[in-house]
Coordinates of N, CA, C and O in Angstrom, one line a residue:
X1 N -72.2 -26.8 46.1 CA -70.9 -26.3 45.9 C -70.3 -26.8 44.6 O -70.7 -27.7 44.0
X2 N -69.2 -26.1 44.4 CA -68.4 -26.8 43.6 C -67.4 -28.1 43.9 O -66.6 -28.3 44.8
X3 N -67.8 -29.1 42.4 CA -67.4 -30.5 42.8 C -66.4 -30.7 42.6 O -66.0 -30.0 41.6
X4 N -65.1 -31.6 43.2 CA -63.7 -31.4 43.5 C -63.6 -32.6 42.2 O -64.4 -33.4 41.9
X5 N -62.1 -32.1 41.6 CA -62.1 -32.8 41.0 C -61.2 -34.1 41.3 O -60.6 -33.8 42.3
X6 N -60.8 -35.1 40.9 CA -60.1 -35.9 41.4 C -58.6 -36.1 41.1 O -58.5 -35.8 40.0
X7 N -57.4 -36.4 41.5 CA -56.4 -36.3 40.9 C -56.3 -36.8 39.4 O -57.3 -37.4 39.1
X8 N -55.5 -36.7 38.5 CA -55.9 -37.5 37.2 C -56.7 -37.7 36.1 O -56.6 -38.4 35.2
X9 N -57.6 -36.7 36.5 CA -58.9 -36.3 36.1 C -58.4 -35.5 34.6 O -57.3 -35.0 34.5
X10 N -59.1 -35.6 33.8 CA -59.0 -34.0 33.1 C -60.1 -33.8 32.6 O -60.7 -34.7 32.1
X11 N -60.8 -32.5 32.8 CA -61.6 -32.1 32.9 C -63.4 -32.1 33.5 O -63.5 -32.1 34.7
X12 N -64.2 -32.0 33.1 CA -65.4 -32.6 33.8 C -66.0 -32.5 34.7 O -65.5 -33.2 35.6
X13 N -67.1 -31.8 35.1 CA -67.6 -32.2 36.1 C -68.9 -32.6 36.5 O -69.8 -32.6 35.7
X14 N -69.1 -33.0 38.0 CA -70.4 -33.8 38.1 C -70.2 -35.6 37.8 O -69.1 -36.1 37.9
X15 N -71.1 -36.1 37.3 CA -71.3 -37.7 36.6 C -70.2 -37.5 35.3 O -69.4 -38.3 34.9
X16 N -70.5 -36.6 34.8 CA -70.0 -36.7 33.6 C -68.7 -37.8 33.4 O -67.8 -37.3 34.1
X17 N -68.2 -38.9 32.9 CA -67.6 -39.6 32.4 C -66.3 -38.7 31.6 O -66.5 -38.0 30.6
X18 N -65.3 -39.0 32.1 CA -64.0 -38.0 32.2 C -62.8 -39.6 31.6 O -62.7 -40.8 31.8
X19 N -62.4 -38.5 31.0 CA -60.8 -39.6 30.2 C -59.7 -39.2 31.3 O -59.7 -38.1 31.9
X20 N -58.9 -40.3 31.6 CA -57.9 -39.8 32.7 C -56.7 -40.6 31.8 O -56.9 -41.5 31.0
X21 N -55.7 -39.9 32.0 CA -54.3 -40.3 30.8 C -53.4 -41.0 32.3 O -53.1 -40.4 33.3
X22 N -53.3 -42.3 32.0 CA -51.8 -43.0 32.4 C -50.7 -43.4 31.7 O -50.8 -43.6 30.5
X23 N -49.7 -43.4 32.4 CA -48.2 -43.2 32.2 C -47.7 -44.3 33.0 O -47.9 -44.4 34.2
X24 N -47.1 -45.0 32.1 CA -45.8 -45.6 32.5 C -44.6 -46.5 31.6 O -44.8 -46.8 30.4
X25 N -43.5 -46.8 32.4 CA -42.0 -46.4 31.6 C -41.7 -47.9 31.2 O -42.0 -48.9 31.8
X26 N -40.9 -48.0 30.1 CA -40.5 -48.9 29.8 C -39.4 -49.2 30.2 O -39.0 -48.4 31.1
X27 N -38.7 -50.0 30.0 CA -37.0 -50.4 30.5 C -35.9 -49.4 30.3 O -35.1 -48.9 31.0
X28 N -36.1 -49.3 29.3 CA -34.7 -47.9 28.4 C -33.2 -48.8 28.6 O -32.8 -49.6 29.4
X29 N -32.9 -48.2 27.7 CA -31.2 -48.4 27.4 C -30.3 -46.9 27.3 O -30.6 -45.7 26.9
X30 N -29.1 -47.6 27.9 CA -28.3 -46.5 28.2 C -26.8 -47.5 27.8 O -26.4 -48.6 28.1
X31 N -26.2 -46.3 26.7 CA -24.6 -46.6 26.5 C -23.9 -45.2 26.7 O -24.5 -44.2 26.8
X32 N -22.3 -45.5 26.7 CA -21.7 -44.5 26.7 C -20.6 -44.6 28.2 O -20.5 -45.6 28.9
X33 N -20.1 -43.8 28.4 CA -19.2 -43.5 29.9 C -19.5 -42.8 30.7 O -18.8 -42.4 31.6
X34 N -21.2 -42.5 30.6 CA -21.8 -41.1 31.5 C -22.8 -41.7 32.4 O -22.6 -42.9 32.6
X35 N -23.5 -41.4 32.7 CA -24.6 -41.5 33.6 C -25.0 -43.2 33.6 O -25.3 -43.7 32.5
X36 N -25.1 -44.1 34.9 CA -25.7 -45.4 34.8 C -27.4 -45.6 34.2 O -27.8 -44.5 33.7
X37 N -28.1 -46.5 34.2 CA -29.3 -46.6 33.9 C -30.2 -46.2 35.6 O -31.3 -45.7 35.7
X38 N -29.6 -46.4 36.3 CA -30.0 -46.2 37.8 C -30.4 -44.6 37.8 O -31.6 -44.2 38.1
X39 N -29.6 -43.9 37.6 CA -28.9 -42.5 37.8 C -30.3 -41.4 36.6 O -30.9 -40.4 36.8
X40 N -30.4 -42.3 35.5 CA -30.9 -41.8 34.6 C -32.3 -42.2 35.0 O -33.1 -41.3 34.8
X41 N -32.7 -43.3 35.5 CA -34.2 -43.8 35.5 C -34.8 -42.8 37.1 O -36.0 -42.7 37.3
X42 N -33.9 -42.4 37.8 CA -34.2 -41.5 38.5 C -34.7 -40.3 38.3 O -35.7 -40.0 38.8
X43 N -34.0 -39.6 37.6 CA -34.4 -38.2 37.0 C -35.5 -38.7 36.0 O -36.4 -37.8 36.3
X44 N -36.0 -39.2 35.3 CA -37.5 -39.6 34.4 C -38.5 -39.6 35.0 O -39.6 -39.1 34.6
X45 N -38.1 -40.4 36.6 CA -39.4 -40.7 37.2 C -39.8 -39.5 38.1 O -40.9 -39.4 38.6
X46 N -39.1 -38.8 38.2 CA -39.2 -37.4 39.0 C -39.7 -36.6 38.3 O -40.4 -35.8 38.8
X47 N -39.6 -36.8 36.8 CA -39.9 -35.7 35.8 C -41.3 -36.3 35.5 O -41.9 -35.5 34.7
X48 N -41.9 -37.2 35.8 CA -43.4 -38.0 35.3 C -44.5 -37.0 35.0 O -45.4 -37.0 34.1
X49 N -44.1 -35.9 36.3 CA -45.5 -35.1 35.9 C -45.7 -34.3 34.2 O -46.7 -34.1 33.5
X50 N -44.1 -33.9 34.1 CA -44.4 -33.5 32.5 C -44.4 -33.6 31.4 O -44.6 -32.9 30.4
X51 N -44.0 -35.4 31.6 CA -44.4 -36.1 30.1 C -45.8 -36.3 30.4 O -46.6 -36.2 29.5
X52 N -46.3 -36.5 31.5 CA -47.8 -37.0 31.4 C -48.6 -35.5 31.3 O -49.8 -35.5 30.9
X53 N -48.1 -34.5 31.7 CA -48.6 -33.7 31.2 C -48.5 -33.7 29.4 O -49.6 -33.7 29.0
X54 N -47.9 -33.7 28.8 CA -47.6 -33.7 27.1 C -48.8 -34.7 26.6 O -49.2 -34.4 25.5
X55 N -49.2 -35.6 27.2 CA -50.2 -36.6 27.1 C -51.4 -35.9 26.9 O -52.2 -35.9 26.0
X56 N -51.5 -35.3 28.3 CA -53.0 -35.1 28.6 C -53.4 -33.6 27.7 O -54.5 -33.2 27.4
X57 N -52.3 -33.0 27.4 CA -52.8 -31.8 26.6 C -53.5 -32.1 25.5 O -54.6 -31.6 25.1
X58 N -52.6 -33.1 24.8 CA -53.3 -33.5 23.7 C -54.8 -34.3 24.0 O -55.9 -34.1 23.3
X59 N -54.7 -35.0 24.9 CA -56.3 -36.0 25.1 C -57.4 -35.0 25.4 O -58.6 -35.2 25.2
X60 N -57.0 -33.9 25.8 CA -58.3 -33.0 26.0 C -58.9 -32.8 24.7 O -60.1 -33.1 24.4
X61 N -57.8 -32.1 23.7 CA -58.8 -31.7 22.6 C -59.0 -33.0 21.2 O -59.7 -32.9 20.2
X62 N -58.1 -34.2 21.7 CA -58.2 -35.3 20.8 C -58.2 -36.3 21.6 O -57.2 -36.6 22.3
X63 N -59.7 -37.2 21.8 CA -60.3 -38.0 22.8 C -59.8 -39.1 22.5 O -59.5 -39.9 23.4
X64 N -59.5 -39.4 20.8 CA -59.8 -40.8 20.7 C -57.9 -41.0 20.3 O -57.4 -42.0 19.9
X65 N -57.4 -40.2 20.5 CA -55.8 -40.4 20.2 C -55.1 -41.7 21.1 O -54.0 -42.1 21.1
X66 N -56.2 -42.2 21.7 CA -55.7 -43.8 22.7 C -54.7 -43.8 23.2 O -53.9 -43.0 23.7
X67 N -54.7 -45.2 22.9 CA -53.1 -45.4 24.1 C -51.7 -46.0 22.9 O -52.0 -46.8 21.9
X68 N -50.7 -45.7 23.1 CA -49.3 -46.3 22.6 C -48.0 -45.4 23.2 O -48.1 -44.4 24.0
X69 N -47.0 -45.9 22.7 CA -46.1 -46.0 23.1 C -44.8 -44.6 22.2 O -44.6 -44.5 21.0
X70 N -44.3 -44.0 22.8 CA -43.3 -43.2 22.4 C -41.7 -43.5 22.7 O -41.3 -43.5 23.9
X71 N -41.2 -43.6 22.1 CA -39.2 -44.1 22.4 C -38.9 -42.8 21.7 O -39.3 -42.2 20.7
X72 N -38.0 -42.5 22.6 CA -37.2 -40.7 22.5 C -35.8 -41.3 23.2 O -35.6 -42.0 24.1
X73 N -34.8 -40.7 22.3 CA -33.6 -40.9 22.1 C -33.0 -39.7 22.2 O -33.2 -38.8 21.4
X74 N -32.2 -39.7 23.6 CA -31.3 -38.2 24.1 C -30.0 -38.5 24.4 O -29.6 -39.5 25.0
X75 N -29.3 -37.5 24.1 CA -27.6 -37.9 24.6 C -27.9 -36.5 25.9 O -28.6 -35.6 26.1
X76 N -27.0 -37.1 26.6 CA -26.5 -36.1 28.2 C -25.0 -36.3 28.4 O -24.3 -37.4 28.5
X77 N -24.8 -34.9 28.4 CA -23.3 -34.4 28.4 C -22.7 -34.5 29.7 O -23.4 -34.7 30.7
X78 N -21.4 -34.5 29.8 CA -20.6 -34.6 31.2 C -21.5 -33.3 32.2 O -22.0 -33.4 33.3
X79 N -21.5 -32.4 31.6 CA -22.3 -31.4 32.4 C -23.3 -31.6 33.3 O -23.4 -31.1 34.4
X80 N -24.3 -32.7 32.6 CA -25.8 -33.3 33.2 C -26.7 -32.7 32.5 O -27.8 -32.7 32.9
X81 N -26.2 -31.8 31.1 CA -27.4 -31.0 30.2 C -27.8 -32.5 29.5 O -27.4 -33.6 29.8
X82 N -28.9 -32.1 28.4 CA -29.3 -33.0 27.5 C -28.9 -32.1 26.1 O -29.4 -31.0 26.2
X83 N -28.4 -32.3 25.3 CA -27.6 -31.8 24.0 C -28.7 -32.4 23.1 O -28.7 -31.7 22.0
X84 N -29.5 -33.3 23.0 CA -29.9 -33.7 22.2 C -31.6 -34.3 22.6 O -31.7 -34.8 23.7
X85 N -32.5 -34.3 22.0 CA -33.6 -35.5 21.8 C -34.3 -35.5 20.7 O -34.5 -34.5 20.1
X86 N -34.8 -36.9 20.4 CA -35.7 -36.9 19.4 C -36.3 -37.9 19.9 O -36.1 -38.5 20.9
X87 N -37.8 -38.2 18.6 CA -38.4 -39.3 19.1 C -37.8 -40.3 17.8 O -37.4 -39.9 16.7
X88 N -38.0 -41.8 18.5 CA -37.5 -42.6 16.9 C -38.7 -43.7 17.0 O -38.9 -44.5 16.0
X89 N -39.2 -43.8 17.8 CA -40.8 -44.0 17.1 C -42.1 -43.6 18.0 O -42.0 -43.0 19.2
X90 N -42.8 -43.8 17.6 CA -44.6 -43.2 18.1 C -45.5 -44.1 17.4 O -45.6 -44.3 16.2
X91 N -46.2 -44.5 18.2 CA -47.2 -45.6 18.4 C -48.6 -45.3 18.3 O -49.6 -46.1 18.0
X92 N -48.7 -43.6 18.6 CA -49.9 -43.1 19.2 C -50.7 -42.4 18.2 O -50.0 -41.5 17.8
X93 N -51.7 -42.5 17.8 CA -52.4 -42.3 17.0 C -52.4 -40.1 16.3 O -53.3 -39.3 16.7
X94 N -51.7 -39.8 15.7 CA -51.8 -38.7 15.8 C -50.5 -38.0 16.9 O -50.2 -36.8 16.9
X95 N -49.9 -38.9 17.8 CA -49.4 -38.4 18.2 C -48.2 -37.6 18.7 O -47.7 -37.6 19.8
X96 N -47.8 -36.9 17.5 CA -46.9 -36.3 17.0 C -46.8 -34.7 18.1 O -45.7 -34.3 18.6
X97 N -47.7 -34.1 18.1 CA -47.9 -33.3 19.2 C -47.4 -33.6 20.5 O -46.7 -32.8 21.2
X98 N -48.1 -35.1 20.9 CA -47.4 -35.5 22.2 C -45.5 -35.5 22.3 O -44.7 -35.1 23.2
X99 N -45.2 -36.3 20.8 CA -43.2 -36.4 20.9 C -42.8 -35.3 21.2 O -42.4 -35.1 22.4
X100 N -43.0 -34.1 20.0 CA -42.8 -32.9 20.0 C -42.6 -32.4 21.8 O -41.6 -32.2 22.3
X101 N -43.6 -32.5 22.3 CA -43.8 -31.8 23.6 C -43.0 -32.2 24.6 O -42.6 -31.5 25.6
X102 N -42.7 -34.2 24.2 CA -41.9 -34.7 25.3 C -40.5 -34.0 25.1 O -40.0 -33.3 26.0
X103 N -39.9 -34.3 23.8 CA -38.7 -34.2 23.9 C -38.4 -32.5 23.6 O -37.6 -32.3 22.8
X104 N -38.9 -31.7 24.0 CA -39.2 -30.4 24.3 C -38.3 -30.5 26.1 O -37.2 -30.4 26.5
X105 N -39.8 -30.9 26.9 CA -39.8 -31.1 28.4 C -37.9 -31.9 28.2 O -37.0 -31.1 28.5
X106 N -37.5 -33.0 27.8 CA -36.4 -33.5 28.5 C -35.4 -32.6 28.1 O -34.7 -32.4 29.1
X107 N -35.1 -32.2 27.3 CA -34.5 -30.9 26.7 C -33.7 -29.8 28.3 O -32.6 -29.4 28.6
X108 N -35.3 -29.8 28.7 CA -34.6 -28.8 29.7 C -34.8 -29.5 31.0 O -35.5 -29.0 31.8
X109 N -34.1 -30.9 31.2 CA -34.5 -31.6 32.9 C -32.6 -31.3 32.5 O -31.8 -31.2 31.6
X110 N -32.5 -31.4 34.1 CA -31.2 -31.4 34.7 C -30.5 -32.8 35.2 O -30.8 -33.3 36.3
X111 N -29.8 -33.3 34.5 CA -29.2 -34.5 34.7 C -27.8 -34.1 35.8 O -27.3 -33.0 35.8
X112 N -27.4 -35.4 37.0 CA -26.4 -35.2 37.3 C -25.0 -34.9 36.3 O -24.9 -35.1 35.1
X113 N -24.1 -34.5 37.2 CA -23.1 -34.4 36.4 C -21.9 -35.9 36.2 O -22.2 -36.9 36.9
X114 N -21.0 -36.0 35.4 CA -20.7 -37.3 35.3 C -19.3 -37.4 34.3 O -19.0 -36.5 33.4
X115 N -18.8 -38.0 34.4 CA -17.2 -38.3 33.5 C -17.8 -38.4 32.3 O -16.9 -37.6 32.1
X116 N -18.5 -38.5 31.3 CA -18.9 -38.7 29.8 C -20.2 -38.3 29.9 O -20.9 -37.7 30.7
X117 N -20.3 -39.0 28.3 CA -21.8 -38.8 27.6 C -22.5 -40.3 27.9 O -22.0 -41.4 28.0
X118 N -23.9 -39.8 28.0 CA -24.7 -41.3 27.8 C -25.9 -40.9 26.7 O -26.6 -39.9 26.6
X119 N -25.8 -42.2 25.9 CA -26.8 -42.0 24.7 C -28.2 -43.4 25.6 O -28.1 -44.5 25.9
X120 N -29.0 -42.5 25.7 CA -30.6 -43.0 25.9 C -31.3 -43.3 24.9 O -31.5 -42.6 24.0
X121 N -31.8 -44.3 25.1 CA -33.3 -44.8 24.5 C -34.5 -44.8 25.2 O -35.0 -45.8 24.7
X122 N -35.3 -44.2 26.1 CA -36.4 -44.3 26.9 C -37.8 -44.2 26.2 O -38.3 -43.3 25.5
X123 N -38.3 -45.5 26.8 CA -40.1 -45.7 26.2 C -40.9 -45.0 27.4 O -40.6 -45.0 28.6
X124 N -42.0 -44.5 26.6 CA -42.9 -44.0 27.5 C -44.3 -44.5 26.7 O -44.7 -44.2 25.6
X125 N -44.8 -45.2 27.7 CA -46.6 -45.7 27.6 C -47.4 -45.2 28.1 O -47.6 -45.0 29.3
X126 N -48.5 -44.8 26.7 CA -49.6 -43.9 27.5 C -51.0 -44.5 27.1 O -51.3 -45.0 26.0
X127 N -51.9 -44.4 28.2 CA -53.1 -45.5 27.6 C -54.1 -44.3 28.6 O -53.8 -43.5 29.5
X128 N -55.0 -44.4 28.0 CA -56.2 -43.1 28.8 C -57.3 -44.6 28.9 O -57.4 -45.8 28.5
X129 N -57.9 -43.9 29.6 CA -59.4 -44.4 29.6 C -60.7 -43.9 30.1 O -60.2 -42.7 30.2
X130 N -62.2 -43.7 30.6 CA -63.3 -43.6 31.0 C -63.2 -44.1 32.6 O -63.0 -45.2 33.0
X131 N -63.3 -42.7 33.3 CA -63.3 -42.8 34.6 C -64.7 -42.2 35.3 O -64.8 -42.2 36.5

């Protein structure tokens, strides 16, 4: 039959030796009169699947793009939109594709609503390896 693949996986099958991309979050900072750091680290972690999606697109067709670190900087409006992101640095080899894609995905996440704006700093760590 055909062999199942594993969660995490990307691509491969059989023995074959497969890159799997992990993700995870740095501390982040939050100012402003809007949304707590609580409030905000909530909605990130819900959203996991499509920054690490932004990761793995890229590791499919560039193997050796390794592991580092992305800080993306977004303001979120009383509404709970995001008005803004960028990235203000990238760690990752080439990985400019990956910012691009993140601060794309936060763009359109739905933040609660809230009395002000909150200006974010959030790190995102990504390290692949041989699975």
């Amino acid at each position: 039959g055909t062999p199942i693949r594993a969660r995490g996986m990307i691509g491969g099958r059989g023995d074959r030796k497969v890159r799997v991309a992990r993700l995870s979050f740095g501390g982040g900072a939050v100012s402003g009169d809007g949304l707590n750091k609580a409030a905000i680290g909530r909605v990130v972690r819900s959203r996991r699947g499509s920054i690490k999606y932004c990761y793995e697109r890229v590791l499919r067709t560039k193997p050796t793009i390794g592991s580092g670190k992305i800080v993306v900087s977004f303001r979120i409006g009383p509404n709970g939109r995001v008005q803004a992101a960028r990235v203000v640095s990238n760690s990752l080899s080439g990985g400019g594709q990956v910012g691009s894609c993140i601060t794309r995905a936060i763009r359109r996440w739905p933040f609660p609503k809230s009395g002000g704006f909150a200006m974010v700093r959030y790190p995102f760590l990504f390290s692949s390896g041989l699975k």
